[in-house]
PDB file of C-alpha atoms in Angstrom:
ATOM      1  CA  UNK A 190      20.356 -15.541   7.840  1.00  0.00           C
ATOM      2  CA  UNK A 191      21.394 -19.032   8.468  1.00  0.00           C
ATOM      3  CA  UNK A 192      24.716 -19.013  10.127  1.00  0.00           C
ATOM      4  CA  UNK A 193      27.001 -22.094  10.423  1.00  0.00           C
ATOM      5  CA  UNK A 194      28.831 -23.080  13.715  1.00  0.00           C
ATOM      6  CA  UNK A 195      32.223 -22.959  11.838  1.00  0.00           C
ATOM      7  CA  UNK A 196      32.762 -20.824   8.703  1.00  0.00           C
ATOM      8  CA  UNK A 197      35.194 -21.887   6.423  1.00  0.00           C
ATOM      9  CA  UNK A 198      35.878 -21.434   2.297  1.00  0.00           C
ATOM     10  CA  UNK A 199      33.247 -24.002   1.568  1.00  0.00           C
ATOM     11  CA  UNK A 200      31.188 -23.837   4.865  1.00  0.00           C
ATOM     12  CA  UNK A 201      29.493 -20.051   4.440  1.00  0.00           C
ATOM     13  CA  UNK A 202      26.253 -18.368   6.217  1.00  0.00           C
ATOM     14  CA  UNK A 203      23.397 -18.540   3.971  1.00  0.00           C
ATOM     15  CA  UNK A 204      21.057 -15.521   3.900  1.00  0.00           C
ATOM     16  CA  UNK A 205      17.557 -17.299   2.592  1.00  0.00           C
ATOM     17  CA  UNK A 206      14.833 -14.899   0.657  1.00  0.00           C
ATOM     18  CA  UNK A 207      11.391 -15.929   0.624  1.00  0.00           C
ATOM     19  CA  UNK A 208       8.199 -13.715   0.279  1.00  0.00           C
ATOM     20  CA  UNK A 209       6.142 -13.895   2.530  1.00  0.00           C
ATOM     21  CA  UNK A 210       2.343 -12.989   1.791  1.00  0.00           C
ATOM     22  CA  UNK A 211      -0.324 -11.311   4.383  1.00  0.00           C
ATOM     23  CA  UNK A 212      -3.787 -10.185   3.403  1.00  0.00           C
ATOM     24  CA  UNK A 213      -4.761  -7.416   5.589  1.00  0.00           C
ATOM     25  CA  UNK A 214      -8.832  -6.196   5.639  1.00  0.00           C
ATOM     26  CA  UNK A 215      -9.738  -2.414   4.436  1.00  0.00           C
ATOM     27  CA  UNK A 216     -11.538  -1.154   7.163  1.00  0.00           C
ATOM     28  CA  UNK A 217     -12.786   1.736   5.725  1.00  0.00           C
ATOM     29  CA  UNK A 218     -13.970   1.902   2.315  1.00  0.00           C
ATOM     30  CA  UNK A 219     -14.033   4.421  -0.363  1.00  0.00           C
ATOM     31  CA  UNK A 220     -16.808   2.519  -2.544  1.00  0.00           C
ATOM     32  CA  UNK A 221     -19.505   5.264  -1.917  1.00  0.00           C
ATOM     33  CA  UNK A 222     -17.278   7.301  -4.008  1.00  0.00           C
ATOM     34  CA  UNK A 223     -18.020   8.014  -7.789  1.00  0.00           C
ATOM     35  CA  UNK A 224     -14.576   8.092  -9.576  1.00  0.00           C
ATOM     36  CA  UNK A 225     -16.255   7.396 -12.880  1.00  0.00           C
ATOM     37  CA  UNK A 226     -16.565  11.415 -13.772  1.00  0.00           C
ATOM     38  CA  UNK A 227     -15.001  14.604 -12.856  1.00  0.00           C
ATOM     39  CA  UNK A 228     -16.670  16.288 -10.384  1.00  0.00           C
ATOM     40  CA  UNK A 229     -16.567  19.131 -12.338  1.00  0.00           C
ATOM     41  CA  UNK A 230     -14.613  19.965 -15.969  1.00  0.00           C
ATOM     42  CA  UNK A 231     -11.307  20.941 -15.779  1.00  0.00           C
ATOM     43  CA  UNK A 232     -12.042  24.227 -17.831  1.00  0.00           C
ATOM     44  CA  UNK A 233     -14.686  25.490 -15.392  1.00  0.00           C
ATOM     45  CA  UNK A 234     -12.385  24.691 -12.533  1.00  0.00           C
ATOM     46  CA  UNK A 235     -11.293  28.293 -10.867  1.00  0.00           C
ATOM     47  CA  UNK A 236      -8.354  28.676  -8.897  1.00  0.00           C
ATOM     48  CA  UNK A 237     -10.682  29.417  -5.915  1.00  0.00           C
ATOM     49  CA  UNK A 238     -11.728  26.123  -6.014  1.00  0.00           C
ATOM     50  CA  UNK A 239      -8.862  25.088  -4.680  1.00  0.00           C
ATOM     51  CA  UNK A 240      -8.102  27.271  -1.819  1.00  0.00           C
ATOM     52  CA  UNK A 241      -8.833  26.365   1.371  1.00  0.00           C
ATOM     53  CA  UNK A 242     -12.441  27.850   2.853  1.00  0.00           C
ATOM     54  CA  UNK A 243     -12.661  29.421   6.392  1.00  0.00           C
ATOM     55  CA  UNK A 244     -13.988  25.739   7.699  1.00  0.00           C
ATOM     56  CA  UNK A 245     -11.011  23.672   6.161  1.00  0.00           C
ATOM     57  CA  UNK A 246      -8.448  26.609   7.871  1.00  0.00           C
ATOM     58  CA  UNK A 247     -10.417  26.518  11.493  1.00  0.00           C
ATOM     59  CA  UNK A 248      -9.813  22.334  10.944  1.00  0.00           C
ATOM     60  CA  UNK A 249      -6.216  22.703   9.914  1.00  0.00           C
ATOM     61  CA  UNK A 250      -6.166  25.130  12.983  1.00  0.00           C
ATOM     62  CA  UNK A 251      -7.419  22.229  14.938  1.00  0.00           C
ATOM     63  CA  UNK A 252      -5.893  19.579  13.733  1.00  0.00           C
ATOM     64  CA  UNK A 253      -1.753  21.527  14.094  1.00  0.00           C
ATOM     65  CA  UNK A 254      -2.955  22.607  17.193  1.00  0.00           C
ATOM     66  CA  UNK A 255      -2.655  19.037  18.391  1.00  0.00           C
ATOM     67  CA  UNK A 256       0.029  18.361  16.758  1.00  0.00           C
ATOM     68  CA  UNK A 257       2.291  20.798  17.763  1.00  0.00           C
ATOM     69  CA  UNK A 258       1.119  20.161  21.447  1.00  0.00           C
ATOM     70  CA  UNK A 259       2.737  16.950  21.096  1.00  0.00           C
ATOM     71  CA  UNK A 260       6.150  17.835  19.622  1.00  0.00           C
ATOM     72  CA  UNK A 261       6.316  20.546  22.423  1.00  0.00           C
ATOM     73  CA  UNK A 262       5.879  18.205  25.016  1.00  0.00           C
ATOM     74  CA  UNK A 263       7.819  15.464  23.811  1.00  0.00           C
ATOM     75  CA  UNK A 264      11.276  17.748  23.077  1.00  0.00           C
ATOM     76  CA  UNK A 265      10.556  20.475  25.744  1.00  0.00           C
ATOM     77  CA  UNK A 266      10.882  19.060  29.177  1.00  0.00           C
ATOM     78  CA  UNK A 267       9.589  22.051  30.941  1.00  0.00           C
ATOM     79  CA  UNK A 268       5.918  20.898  29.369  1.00  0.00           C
ATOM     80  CA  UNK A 269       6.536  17.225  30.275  1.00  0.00           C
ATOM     81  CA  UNK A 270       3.975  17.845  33.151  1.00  0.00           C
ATOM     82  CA  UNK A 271       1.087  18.377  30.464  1.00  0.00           C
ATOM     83  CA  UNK A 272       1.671  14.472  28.653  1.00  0.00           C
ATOM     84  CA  UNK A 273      -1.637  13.351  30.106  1.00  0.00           C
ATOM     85  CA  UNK A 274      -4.078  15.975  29.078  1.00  0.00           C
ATOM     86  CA  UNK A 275      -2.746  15.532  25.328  1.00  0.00           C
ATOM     87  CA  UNK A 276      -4.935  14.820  22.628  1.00  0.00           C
ATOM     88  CA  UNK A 277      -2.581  12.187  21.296  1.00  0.00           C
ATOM     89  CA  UNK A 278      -5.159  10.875  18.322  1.00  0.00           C
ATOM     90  CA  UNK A 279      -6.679  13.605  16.395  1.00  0.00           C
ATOM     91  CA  UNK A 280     -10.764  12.851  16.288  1.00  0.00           C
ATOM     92  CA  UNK A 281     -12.226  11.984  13.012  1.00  0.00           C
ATOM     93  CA  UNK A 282     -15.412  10.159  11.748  1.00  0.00           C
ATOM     94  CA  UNK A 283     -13.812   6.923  11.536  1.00  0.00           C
ATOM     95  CA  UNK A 284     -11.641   6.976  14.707  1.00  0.00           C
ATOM     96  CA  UNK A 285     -13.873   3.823  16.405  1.00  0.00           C
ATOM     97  CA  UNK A 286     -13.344   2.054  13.350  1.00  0.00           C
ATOM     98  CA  UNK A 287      -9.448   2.577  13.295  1.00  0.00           C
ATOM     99  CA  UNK A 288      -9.337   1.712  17.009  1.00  0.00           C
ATOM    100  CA  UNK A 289      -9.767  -2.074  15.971  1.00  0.00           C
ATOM    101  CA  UNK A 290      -7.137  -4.220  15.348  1.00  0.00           C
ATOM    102  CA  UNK A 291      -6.866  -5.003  11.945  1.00  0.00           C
ATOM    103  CA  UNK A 292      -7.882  -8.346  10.594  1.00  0.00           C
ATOM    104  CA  UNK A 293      -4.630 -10.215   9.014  1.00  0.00           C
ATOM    105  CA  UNK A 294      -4.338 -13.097   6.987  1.00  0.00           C
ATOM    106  CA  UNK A 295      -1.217 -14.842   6.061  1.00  0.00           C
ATOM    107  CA  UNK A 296      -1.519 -16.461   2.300  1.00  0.00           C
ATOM    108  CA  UNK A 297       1.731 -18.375   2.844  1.00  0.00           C
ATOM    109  CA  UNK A 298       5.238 -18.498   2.093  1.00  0.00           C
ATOM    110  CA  UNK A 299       6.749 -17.884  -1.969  1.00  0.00           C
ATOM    111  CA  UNK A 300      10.052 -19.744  -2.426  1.00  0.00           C
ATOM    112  CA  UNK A 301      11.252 -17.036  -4.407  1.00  0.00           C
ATOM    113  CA  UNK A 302      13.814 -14.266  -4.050  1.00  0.00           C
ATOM    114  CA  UNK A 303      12.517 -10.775  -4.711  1.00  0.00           C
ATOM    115  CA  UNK A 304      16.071  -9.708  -4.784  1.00  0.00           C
ATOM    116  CA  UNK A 305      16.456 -11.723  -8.790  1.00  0.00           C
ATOM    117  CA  UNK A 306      14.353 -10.389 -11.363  1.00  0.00           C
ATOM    118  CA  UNK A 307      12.754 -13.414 -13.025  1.00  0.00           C
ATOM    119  CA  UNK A 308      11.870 -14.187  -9.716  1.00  0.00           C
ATOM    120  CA  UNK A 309      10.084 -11.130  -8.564  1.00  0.00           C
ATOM    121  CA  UNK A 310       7.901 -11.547 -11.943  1.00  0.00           C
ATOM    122  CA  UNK A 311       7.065 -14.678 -11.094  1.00  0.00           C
ATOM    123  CA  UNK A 312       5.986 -13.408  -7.844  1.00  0.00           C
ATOM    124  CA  UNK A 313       3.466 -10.567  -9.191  1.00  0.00           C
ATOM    125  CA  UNK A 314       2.889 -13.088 -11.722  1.00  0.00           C
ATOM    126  CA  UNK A 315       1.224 -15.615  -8.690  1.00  0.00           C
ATOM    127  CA  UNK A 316      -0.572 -12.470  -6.785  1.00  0.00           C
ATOM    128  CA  UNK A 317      -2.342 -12.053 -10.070  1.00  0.00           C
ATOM    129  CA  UNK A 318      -3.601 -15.421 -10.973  1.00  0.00           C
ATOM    130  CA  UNK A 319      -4.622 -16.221  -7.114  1.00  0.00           C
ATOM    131  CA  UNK A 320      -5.695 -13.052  -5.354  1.00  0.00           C
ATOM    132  CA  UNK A 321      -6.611 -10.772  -8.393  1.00  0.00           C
ATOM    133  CA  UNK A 322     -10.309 -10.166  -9.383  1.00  0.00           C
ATOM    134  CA  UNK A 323     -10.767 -10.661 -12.342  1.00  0.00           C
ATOM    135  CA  UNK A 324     -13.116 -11.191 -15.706  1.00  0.00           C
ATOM    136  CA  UNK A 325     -11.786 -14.319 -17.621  1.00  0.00           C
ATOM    137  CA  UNK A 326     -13.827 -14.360 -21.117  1.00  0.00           C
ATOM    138  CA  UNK A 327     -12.959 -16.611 -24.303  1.00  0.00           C
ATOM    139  CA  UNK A 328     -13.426 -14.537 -27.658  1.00  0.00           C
ATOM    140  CA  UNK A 329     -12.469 -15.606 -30.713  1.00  0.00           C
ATOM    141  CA  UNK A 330     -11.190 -18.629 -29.010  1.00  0.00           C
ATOM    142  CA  UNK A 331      -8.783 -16.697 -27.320  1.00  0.00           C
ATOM    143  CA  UNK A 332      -9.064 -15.690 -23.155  1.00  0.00           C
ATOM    144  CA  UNK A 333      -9.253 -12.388 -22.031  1.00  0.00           C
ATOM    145  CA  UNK A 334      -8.397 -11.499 -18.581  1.00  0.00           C
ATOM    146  CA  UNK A 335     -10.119  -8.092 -17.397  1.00  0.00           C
ATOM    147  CA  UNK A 336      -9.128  -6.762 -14.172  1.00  0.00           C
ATOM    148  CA  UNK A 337     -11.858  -5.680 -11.840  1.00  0.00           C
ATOM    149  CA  UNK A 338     -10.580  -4.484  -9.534  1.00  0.00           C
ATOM    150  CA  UNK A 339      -6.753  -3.340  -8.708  1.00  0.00           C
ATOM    151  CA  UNK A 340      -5.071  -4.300  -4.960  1.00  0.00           C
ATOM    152  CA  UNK A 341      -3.046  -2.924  -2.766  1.00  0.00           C
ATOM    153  CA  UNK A 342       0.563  -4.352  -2.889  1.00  0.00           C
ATOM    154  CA  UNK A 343       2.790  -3.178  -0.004  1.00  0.00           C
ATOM    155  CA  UNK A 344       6.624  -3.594   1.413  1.00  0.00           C
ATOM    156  CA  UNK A 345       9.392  -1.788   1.584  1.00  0.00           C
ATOM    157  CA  UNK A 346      10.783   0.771  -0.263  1.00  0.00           C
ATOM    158  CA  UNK A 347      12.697  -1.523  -1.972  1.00  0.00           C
ATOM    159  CA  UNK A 348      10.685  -4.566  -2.651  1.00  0.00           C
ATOM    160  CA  UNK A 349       8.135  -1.588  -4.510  1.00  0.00           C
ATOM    161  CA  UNK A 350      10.896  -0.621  -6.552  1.00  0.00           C
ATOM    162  CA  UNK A 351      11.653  -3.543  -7.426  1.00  0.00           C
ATOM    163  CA  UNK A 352       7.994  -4.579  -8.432  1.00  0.00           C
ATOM    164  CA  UNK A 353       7.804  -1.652 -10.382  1.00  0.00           C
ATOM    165  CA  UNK A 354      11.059  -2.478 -12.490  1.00  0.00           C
ATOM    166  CA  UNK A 355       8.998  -6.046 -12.894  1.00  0.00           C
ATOM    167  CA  UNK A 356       6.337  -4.163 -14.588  1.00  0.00           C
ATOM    168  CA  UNK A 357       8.516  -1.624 -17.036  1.00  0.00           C
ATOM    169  CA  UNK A 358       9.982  -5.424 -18.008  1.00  0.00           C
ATOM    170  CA  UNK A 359       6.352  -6.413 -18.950  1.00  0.00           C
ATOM    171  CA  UNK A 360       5.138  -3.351 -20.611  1.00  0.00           C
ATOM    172  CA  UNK A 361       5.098  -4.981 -24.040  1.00  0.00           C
ATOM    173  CA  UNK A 362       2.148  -6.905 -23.020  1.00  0.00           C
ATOM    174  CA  UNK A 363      -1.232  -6.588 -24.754  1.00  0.00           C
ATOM    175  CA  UNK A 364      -3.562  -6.011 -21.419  1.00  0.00           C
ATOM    176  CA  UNK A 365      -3.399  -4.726 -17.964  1.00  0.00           C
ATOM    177  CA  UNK A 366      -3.067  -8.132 -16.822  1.00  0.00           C
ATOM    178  CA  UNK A 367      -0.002  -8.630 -19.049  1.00  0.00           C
ATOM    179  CA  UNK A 368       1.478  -5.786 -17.506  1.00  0.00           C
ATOM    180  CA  UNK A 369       1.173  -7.174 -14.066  1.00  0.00           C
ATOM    181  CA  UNK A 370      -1.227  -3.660 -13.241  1.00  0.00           C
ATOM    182  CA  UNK A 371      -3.093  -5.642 -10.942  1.00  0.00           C
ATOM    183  CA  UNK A 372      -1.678  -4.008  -7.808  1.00  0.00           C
ATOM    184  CA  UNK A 373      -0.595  -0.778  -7.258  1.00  0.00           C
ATOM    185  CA  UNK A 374       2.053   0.788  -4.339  1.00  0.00           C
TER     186      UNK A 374
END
């Protein structure tokens, strides 16, 4: 918000809305994963298969444990005393990776207002042809953009929403790039 000294009719405050774009490192990957296949077809799936085994209850155990230790601290004062013994960050297998700060990356400022349609398009529009990777391929003398691989896009609740309304506006494309499917919230 850009306010003026004196406001008047024709002297008003002028509220400015530019993106602003931040690439922010994935610290830990999920490309060991196969999500090509199933692990298993639906119709031999049993509905013990998806019940919880004794292990994943004595971790949930574990886990609420900690949890709940917390929330009776902070909102009992009677238990105040016991703040320094607890376990305030639950252990897992990628907690020394986590404890790093994450690597950021600002990709600049857009001159566009996310709050006007046209102008939020043109904004997924950008992401795609910059920071997208993707397959460009001429057939028939015609290109075809296939996306490799689809990014994270994050905000607000409301800047989401509104990129989603972007792509229900493009859905009459012919491809996934088209569609602006690039990213996904």
């Amino acid at each position: 918000m850009v306010k003026v000294k004196h406001m008047g009719s024709t002297n008003q405050n002028n509220s400015i809305h530019w993106f602003n774009l931040n690439a922010v490192q994935i610290r830990v990957l999920g490309n060991h994963l196969d999500n090509t296949r199933p692990t298993k077809p639906v119709l031999e799936m049993e509905n013990v298969d998806f019940l919880p085994s004794p292990a994943d209850n004595q971790n949930y155990l574990h886990d609420i444990t900690a949890i709940a230790t917390r929330v009776v601290i902070k909102h009992i004062p009677a238990f105040n005393i016991f703040k320094d013994v607890t376990v305030h960050h639950i252990p897992h297998k990628y907690s020394e990776v986590m404890k790093q700060k994450s690597q950021q990356v600002p990709l600049g400022l857009l001159f566009k207002n996310e709050n006007v349609n046209e102008e939020m398009i043109d904004i997924l529009q950008q992401l795609h042809n910059k920071y997208l990777p993707v397959d460009r391929d001429e057939i028939d003398g015609q290109e075809v953009v296939t996306i490799l691989e689809r990014l994270f896009f994050g905000g607000d609740q409301l800047t989401n929403e509104r990129a989603n309304n972007c792509k229900d506006a493009r859905s009459d494309g012919d491809t996934q790039f088209e569609w602006l499917e690039g990213f996904f919230q």
